[in-house]
Structure formats: C-alpha cells, structure tokens
Short mmCIF file of C-alpha atoms and ligand atoms in Angstrom, two decimals:
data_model
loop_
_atom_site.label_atom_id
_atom_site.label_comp_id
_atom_site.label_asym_id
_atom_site.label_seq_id
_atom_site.Cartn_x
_atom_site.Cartn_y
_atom_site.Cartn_z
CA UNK A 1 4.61 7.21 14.76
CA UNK A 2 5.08 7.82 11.07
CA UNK A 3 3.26 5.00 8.74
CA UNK A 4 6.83 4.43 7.43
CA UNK A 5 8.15 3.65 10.83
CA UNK A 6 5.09 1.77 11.59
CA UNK A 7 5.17 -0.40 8.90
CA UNK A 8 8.75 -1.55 10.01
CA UNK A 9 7.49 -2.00 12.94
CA UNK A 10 4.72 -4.15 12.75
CA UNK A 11 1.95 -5.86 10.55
CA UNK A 12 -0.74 -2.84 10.10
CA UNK A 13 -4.30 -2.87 10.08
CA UNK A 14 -5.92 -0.07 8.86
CA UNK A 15 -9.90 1.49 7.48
CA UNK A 16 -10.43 3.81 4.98
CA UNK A 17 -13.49 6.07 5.12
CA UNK A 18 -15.44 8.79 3.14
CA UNK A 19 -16.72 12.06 3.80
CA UNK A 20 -20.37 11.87 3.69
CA UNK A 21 -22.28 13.78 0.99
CA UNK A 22 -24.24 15.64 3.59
CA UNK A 23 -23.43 17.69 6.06
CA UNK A 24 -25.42 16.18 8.68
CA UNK A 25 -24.49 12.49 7.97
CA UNK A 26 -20.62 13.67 9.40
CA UNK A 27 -22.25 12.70 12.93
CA UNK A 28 -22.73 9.09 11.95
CA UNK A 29 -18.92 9.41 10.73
CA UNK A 30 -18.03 10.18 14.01
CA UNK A 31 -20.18 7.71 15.63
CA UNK A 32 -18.28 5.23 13.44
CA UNK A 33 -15.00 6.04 14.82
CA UNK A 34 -16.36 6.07 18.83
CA UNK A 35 -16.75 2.15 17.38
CA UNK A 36 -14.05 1.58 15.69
CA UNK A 37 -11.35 3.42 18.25
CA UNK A 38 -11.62 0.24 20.40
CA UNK A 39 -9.99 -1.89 18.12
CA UNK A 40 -6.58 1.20 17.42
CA UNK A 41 -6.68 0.96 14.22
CA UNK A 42 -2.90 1.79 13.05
CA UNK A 43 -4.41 4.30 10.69
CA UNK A 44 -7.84 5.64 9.22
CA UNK A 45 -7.47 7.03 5.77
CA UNK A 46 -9.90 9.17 4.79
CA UNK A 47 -10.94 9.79 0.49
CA UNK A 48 -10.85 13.47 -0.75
CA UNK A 49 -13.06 14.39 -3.31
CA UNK A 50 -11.72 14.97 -7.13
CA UNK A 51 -11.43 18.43 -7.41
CA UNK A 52 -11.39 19.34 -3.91
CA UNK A 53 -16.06 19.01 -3.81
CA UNK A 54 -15.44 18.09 -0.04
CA UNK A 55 -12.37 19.81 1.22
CA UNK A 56 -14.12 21.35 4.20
CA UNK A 57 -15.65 17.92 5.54
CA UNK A 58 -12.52 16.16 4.46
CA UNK A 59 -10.15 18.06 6.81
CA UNK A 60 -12.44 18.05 9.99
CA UNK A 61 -13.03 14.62 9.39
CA UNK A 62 -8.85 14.13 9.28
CA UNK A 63 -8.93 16.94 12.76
CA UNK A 64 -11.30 14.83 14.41
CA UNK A 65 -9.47 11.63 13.94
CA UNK A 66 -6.53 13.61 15.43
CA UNK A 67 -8.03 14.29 18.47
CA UNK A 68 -9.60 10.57 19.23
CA UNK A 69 -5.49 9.72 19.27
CA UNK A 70 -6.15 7.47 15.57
CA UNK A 71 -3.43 8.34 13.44
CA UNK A 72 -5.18 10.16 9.73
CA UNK A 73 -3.90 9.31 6.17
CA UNK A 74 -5.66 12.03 4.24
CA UNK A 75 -5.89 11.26 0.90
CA UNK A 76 -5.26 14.09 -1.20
CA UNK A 77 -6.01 14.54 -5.24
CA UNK A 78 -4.58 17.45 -7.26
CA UNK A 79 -7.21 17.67 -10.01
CA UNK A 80 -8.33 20.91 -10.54
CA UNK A 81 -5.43 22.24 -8.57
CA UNK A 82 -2.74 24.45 -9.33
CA UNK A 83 0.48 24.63 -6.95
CA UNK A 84 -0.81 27.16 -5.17
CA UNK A 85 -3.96 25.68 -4.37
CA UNK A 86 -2.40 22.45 -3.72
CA UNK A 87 0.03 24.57 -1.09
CA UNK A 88 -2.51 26.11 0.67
CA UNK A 89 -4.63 22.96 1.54
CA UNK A 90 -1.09 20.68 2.49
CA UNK A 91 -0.31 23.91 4.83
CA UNK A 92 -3.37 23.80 6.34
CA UNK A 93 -2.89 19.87 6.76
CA UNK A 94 0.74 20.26 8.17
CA UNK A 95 -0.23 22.97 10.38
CA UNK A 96 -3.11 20.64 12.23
CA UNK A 97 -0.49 18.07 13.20
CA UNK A 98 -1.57 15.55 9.90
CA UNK A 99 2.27 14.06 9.65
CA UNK A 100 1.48 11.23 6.95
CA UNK A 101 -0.07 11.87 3.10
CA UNK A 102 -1.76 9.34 0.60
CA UNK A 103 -0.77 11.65 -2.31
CA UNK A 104 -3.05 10.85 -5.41
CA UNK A 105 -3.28 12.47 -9.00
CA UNK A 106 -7.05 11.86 -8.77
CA UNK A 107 -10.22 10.86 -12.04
CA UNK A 108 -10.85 13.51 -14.78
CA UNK A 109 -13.98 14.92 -14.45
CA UNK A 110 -17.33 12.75 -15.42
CA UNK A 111 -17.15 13.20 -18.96
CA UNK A 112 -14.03 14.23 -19.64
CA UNK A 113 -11.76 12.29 -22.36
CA UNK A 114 -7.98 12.08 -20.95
CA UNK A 115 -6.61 13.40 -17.49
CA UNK A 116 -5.68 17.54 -18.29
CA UNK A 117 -3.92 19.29 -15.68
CA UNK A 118 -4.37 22.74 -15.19
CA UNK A 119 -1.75 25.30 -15.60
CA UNK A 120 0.70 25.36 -13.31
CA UNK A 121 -0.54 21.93 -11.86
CA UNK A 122 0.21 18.35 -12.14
CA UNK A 123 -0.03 15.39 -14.53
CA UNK A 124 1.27 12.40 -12.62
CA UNK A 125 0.90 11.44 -9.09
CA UNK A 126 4.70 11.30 -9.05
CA UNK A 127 4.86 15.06 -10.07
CA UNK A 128 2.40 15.56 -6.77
CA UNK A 129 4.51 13.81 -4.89
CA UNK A 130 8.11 15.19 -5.80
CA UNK A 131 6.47 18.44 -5.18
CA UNK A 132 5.20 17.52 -2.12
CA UNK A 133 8.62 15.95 -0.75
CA UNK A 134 10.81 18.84 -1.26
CA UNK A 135 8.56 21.52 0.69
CA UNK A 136 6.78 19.44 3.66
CA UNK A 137 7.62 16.72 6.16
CA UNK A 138 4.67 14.33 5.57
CA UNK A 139 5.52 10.96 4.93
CA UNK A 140 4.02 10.14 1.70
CA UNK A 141 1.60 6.78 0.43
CA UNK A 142 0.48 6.74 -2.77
CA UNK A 143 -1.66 3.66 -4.46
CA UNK A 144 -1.34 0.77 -7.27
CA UNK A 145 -3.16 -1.20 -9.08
CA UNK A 146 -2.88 -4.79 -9.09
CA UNK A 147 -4.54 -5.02 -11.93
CA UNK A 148 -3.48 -2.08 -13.71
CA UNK A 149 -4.28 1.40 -13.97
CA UNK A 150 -7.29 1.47 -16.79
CA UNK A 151 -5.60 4.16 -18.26
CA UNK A 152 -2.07 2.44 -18.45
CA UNK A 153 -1.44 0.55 -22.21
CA UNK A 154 -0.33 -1.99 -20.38
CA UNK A 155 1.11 -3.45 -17.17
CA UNK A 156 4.78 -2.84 -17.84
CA UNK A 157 4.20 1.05 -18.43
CA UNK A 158 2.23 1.12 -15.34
CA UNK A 159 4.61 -0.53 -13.07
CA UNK A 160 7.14 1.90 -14.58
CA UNK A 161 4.83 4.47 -13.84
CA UNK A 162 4.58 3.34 -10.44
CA UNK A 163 8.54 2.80 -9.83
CA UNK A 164 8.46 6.95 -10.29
CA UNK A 165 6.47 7.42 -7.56
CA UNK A 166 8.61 5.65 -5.23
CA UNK A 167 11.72 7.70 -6.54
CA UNK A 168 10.07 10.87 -6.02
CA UNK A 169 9.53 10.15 -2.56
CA UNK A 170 6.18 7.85 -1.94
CA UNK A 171 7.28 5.44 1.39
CA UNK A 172 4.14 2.82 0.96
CA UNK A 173 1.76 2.21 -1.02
CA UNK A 174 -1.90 0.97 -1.04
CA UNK A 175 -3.43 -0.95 -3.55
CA UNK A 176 -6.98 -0.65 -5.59
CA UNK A 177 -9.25 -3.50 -4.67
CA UNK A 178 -8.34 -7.11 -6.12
CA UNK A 179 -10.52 -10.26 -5.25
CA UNK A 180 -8.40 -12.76 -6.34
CA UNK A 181 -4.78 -12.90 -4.49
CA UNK A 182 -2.97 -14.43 -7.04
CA UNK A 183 -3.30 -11.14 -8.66
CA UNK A 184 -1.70 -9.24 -5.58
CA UNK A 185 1.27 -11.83 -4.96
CA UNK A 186 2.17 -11.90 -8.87
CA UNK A 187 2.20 -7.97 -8.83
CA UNK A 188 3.78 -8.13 -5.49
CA UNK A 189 6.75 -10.17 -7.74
CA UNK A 190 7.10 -8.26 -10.61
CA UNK A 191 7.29 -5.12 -8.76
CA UNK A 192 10.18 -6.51 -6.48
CA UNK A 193 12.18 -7.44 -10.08
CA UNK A 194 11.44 -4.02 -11.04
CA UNK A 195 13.06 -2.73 -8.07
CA UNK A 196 10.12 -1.31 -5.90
CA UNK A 197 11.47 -2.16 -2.43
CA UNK A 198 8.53 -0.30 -0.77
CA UNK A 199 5.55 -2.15 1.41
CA UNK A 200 2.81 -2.90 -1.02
CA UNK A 201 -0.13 -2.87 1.33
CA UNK A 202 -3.45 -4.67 0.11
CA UNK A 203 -6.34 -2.36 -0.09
CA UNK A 204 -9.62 -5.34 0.48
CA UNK A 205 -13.46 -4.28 -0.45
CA UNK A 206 -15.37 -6.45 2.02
CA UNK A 207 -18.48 -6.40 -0.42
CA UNK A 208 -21.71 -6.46 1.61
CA UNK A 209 -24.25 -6.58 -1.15
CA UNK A 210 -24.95 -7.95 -4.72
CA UNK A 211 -26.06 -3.80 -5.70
CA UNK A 212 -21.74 -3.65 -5.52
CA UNK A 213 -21.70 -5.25 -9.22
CA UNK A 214 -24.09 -2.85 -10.41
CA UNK A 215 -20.57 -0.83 -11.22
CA UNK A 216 -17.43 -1.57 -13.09
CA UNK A 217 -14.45 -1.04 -10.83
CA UNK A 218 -12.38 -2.17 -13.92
CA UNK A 219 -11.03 -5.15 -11.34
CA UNK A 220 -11.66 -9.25 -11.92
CA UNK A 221 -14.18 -10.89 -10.41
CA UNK A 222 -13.63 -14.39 -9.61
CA UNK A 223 -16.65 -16.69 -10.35
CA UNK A 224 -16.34 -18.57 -7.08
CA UNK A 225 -16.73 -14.85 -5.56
CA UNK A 226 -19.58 -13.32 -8.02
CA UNK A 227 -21.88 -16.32 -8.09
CA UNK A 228 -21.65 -15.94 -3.77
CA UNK A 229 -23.97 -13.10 -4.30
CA UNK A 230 -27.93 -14.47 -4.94
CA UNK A 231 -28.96 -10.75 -4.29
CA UNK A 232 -32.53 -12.27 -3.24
CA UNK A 233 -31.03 -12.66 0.85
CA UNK A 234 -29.66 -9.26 1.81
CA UNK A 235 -28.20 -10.57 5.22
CA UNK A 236 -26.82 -14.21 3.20
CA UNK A 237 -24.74 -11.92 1.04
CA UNK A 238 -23.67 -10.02 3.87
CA UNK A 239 -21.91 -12.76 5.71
CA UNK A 240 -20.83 -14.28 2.52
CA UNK A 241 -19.04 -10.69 1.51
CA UNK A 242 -17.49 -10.79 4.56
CA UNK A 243 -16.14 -14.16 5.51
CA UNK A 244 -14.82 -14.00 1.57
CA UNK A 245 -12.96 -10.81 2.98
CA UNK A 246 -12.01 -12.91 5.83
CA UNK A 247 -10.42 -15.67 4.31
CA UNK A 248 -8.83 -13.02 1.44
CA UNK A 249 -7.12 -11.47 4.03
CA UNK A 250 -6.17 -14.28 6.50
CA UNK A 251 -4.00 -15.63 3.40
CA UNK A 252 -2.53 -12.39 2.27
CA UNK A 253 -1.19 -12.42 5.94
CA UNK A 254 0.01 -15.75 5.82
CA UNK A 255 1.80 -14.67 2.07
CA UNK A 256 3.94 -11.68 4.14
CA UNK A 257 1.46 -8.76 2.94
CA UNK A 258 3.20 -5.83 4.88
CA UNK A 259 -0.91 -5.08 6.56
CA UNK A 260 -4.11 -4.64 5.28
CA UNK A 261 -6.41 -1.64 4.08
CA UNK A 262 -9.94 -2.02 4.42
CA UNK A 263 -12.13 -0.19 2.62
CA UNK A 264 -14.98 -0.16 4.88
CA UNK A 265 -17.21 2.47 3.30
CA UNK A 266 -18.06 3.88 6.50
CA UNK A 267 -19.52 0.36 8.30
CA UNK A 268 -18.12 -0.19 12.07
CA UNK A 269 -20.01 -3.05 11.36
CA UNK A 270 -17.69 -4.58 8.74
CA UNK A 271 -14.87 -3.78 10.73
CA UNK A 272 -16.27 -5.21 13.96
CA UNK A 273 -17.08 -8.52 12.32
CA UNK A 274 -13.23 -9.27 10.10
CA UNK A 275 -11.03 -7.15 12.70
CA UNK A 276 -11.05 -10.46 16.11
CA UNK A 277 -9.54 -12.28 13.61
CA UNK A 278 -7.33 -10.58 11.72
CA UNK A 279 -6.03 -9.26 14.56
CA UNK A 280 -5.42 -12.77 16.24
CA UNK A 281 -3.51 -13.57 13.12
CA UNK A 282 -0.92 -10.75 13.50
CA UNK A 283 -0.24 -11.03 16.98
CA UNK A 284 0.51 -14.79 16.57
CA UNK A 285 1.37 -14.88 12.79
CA UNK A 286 2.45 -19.08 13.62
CA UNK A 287 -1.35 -20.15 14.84
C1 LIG B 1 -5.82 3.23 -2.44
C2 LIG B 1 -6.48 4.23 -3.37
C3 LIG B 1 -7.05 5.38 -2.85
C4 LIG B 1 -7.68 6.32 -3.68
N1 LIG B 1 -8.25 7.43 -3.13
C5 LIG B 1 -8.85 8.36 -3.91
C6 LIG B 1 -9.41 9.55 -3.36
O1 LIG B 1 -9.41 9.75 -2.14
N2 LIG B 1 -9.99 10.44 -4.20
C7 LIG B 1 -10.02 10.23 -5.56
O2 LIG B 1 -10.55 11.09 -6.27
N3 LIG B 1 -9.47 9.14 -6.12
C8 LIG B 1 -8.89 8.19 -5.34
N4 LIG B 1 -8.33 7.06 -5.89
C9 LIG B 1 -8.45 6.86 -7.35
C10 LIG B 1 -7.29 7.54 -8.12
O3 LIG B 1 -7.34 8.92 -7.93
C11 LIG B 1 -7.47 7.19 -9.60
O4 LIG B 1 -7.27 5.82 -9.81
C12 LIG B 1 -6.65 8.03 -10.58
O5 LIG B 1 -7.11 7.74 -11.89
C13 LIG B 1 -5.14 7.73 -10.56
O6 LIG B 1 -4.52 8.24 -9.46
P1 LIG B 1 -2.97 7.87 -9.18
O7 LIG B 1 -2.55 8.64 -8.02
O8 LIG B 1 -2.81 6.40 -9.16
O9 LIG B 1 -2.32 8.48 -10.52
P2 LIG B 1 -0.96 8.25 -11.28
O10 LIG B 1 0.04 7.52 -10.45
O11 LIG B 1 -0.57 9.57 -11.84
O12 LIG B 1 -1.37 7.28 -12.45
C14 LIG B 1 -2.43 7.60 -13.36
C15 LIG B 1 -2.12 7.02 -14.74
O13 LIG B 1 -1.00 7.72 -15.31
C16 LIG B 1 0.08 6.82 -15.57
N5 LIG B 1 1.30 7.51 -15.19
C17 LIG B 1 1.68 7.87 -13.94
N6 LIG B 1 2.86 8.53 -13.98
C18 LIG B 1 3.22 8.59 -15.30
C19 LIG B 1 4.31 9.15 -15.99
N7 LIG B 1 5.28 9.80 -15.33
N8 LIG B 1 4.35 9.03 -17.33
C20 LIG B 1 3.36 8.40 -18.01
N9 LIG B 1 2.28 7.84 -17.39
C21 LIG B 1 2.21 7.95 -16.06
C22 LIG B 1 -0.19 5.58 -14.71
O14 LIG B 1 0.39 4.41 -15.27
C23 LIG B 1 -1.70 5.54 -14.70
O15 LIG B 1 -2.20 4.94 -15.87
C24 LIG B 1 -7.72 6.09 -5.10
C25 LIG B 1 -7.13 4.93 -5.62
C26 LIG B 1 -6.54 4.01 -4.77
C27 LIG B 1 -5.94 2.75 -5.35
#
C-alpha cells in the first residue's frame, strides 16, 4: 500500500536508517532489518547522501528492504543534481518497484554560504517535487521543521514555504526532530490555519548518549531533557534517552499525531526497547 493510503488507514509506525560509510558495515544494516522485520514496520526510510556520496549503497539498501516485504521511503536530495541526473536515479528507483518518495532539496556543501543550484537543477524542495509529480507515480513525503528551517527569516515564510510543497504534490510529511511537543502541536495548529491539510508525521531522535549534544541540530532542548544526560553512566543515559522517547511519543499519540518516525540511527536496539509500547498504544488508542 501507498504511505498515502496507509496513513488513512491507520496510525503508522515507522524507522529511518542510514547508509553506512563503509562498505562492509551494509551487513550490520541488514542484520538490523532481520531484527526489526518482526515488529512490520509500516515503512523504513532510508537518508541519501547530499550530493548523491552514497547513491550506490543507498539504492541496495532501498532493494533489499523490498525484498524482506518492508515497504522503502528513499529519501532523495537534488543537490548537485541537474534534471537529468535527478531522472536517471528516480528511473532507476521506479523501475525496482520503490512506489513512495521522501523528496528533499538537501544542505549546501560544508562550507558553502547559501543553497546554489546547479544549472538546470532545483532551488526548492517544492521545485523537486512538482518535477517529480508530473513524470512518475511515486507518492511523494517531504519534511518540516517544527522549529523552523535555519535558513527561513522566520516561521511565517517557512510555513509558506512549506504550504508549496503540498501544492506541488507532497502527500505527508515528516518532521525534523523536536524534544518538546508543545512545539509539534503549536506547528501542527498554525499549519492547519494555513491550510496544510496533509498528515504531519513526528520525526522523534531517541537520544542514547550525552556525545548527541556535542552538535547543534539548530532544535530546543528542554532543560528537564538536557540535564537527564550526566554523560559519566553510558547505560543511565541510555534508558533515560529512551523512556524520554517513550513518554514523547506515547503523548503525541494520545494528541492525534497521524504516526511516528523514528530516527533510529541504525539501533534494532532502540527500536526493540520503545516499539511493545507504542505499538500497544495504537492498537488500543483508549487504554
Ligand atoms: C525528515 C527529514 C529527512 C531528511 N533527510 C535527509 C537526507 O536523507 N539527506 C540529506 O542530505 N538531508 C536530509 N534532510 C535535511 C534537509 O535536506 C535539509 O534540512 C535541507 O536544508 C532542506 O531540505 P528541504 O527539503 O526541507 O528544503 P526546502 O523545502 O527547499 O526548504 C529549504 C529552505 O528554503 C525555503 N524555501 C523552500 N521553498 C521556498 C520557496 N519556494 N521560496 C523561498 N524559500 C523557500 C524554506 O523555508 C527553507 O528555509 C532531512 C530533513 C528532514 C526533516
């Protein structure tokens, strides 16, 4: 079933992953998935590298979820791409039975100053995804940010920004990470007065270690949620990351969110330890 129809259907529940850096680390991808394909995931989306870096790993990574039976969301970035290009790897896609898209614009280049398409390519995600729409059949995702984009000037532009890639054809969407879900059900709001009628599916980090906050993801960071982390009890900030997950997402479920995306970062362990639960909730959303 399409991830449109799906998500009609039924609450989903869903992992993200990443292509490994090396080659040889694909196997403990794989081994991943044997885990995970227990639990049927309603999807597995899978991160493409900016500028295509891991375009070979990416798509057998996509093929292989194909033939376990777990529906793929390939993300897909057109940085560095021109139409051609960009036709050439959605053909290849299309023509190994991938039937649903996360369709990104995708991060400059380290160092760069500003997003620059390349002749003959695309600025916006929206572009991407109009593009996309009027030449293939996949059913097109494409993602928000709660918090805003960091390049937007502010949150009004962005959410207009965002209501043009629902007109040119994007059917869900997924968001960035949030920790705080006040941040989610305000968006969740404002886009709904804006006229975004689309499911708005949370995108959760279950954060396993205190090394996460050696990076800016540009998101909030509660205090309740930072000062969980001592960083001096690897295994205490484990469980803490993950029952803070746990309770994040139990009451984005009981708010209506249409599902939940975790981003896993390749652990069958995370997703072992939230999914009993979660799962409970959605078959009996009352209990
Ligand atoms: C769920 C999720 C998955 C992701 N997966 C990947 C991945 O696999 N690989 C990867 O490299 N990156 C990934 N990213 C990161 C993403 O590529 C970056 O955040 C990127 O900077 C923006 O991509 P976008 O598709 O949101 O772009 P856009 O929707 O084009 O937005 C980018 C900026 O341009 C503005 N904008 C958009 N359209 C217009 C317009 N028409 N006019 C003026 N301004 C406009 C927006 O407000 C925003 O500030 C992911 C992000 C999320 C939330």
């Amino acid at each position: 079933m399409s991830i449109p129809d799906l998500l009609k259907a039924k609450t989903v529940l869903s992992l993200e992953v990443f292509p490994p850096k090396r080659d040889g680390d694909v196997e403990a991808l794989y081994r991943v998935f044997d885990a995970v394909a227990p639990l049927k995931p309603d999807f597995i989306s899978v991160t493409y590298g900016a500028g295509g870096g891991n375009v070979g790993p990416h798509f057998d990574i996509t093929r292989r979820l194909l033939s376990l039976g777990i529906t793929p969301l390939p993300h897909f970035t057109c940085v560095g791409l021109d139409r051609d290009a960009v036709r050439r790897q959605l053909d290849r896609l299309a023509e190994a039975g991938v039937r649903n898209l996360l369709a990104l614009r995708g991060d400059p280049p380290k160092g760069a100053v500003g997003f620059e398409p390349p002749a003959d390519g695309f600025a916006h995600a929206s572009d991407l995804i109009a593009f996309i729409r009027a030449r293939y059949p996949f059913r097109i995702g494409g993602a928000f940010y709660p918090e805003k984009h960091p390049e937007s000037p502010d949150a009004g532009a962005d959410l207009r920004a965002l209501k043009l890639k629902v007109e040119a054809g994007a059917e869900f969407l997924i968001s960035q990470m949030f920790f705080d879900n006040n941040v989610y059900t305000s968006f969740v709001r404002k886009a709904r007065e804006a006229g975004i009628a689309v499911p708005l599916i949370p995108g959760i980090y279950p954060v396993v270690s205190a090394r996460f906050f050696d990076r800016d993801f540009s998101v909030g960071l509660p205090p309740e949620f930072r000062g969980g982390f001592r960083g001096t009890d690897p295994a205490a900030d484990r469980e803490f990351g993950w029952d803070y997950a746990q309770r994040q997402c139990l009451d984005l479920l009981r708010s209506g969110a249409p599902g939940l995306h975790l981003f896993v970062m390749n652990r069958s362990d995370t997703a072992l330890r939230l999914w009993p639960a979660l799962a409970a909730r959605i078959a009996a959303p009352s209990a």
